[in-house]
Short mmCIF file of C-alpha atoms in Angstrom, two decimals:
data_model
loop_
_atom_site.label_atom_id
_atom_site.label_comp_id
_atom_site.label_asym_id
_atom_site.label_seq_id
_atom_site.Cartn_x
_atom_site.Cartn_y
_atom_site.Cartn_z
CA UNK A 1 85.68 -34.38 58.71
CA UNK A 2 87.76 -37.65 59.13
CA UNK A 3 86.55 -40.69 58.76
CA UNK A 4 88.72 -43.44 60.75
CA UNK A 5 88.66 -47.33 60.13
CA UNK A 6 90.55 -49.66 62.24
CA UNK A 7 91.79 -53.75 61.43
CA UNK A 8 94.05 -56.48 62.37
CA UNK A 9 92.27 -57.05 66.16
CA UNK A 10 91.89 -59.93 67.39
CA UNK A 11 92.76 -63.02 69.28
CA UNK A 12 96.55 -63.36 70.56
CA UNK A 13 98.68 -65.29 72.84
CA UNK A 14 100.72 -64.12 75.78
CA UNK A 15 104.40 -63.04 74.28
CA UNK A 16 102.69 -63.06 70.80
CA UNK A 17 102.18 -60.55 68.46
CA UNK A 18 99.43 -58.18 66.73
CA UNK A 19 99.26 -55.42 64.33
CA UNK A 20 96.33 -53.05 64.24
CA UNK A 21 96.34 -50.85 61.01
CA UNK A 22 93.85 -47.66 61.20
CA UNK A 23 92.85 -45.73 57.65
CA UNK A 24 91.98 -42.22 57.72
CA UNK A 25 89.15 -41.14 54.88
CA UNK A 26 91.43 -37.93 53.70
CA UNK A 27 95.07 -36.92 53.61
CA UNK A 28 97.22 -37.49 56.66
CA UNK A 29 98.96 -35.04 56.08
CA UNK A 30 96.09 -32.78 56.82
CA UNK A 31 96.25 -34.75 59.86
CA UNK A 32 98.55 -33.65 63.44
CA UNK A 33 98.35 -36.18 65.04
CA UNK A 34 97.61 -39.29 65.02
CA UNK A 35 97.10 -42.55 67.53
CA UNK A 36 95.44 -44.92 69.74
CA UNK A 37 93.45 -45.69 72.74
CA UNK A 38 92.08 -48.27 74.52
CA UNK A 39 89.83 -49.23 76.98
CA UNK A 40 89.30 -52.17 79.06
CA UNK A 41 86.12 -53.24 80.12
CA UNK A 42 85.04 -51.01 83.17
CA UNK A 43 88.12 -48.85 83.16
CA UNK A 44 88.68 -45.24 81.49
CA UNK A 45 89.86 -44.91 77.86
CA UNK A 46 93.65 -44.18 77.81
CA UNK A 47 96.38 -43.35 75.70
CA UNK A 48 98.69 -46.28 74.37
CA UNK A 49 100.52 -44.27 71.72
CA UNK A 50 100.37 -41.28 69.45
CA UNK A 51 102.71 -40.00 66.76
CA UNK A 52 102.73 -36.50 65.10
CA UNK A 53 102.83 -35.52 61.63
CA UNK A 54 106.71 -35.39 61.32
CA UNK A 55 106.79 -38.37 63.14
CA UNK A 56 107.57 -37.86 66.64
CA UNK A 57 106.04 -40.31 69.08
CA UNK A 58 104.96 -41.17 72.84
CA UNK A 59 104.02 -44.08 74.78
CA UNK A 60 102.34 -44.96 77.94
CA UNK A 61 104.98 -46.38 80.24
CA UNK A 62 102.77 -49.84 79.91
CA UNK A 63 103.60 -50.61 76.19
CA UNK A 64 107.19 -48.93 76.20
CA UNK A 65 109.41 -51.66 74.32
CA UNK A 66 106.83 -53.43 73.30
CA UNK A 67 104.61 -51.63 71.37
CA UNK A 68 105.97 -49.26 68.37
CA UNK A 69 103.35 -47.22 66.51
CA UNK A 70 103.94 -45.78 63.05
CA UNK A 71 102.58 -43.63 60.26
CA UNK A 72 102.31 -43.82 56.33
CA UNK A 73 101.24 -40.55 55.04
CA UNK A 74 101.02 -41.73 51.41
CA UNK A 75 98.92 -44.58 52.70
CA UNK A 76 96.60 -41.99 55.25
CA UNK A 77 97.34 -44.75 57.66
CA UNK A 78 99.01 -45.36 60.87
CA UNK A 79 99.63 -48.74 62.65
CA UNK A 80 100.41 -50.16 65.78
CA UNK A 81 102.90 -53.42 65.88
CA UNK A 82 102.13 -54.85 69.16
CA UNK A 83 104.87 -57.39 70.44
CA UNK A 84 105.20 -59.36 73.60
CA UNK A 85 101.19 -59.09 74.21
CA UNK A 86 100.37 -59.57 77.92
CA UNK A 87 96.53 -60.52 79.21
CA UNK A 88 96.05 -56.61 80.81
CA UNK A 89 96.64 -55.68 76.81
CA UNK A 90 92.82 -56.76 76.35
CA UNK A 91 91.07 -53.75 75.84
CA UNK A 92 88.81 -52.62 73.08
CA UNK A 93 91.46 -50.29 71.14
CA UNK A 94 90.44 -47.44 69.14
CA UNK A 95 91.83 -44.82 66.73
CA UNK A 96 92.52 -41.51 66.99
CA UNK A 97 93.71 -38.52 64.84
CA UNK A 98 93.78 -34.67 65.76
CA UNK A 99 93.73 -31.61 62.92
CA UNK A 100 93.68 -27.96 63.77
CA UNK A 101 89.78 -27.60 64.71
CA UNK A 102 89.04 -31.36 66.52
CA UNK A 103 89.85 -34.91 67.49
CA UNK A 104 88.22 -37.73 65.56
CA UNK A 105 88.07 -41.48 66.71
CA UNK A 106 86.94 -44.95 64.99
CA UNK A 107 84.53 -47.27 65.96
CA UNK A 108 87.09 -49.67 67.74
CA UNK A 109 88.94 -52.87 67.01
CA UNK A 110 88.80 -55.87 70.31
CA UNK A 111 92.12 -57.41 70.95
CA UNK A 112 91.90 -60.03 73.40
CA UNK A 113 95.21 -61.92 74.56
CA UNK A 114 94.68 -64.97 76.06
CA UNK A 115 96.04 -68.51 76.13
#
């Protein structure tokens, strides 16, 4: 079992910045994978980033350049710098992290951009 608690949503600004932080309840390193999700209000959830274990990562085209996730195994943590925020960023975004028998999420963090 894996216990996942997100931080650091929020309000932000067009072209501004964010960084959500998400802190897993045992070792990452127990841990595949690791991400995040969002979901908009009235649309599906969908995948904004992910990163494995040994650190490989993937993107929706959307956030490509802009967005860079990362991962602190010592820490049980991964975190998601968000750069040059745009209004369709808004979205309710939630953690995620895979092991060998199932997927896990947290409760969600709101980021809202808006000027």
């Amino acid at each position: 079992q894996v216990q996942l608690v997100e931080s650091g949503g929020g309000l932000g600004q067009p072209g501004g910045s964010l960084r959500l932080s998400c802190a897993a309840s045992r070792s990452a390193l127990s841990i595949r994978n690791m991400g995040w999700y969002r979901q908009a209000s009235g649309q599906q959830r969908e995948s904004v980033a992910l990163i494995t274990r040994d650190g490989s990562t993937t993107y929706a085209d959307s956030v490509k350049g802009r967005f860079t996730i990362s991962r602190d195994n010592a820490k049980n943590s991964v975190y998601l710098q968000m750069n040059s925020l745009r209004p369709e960023d808004t979205a309710l975004y939630y953690c995620y992290a895979q092991d060998i028998l199932r997927s896990y999420w947290g409760q969600g963090t709101q980021v809202t951009v808006s000027s």
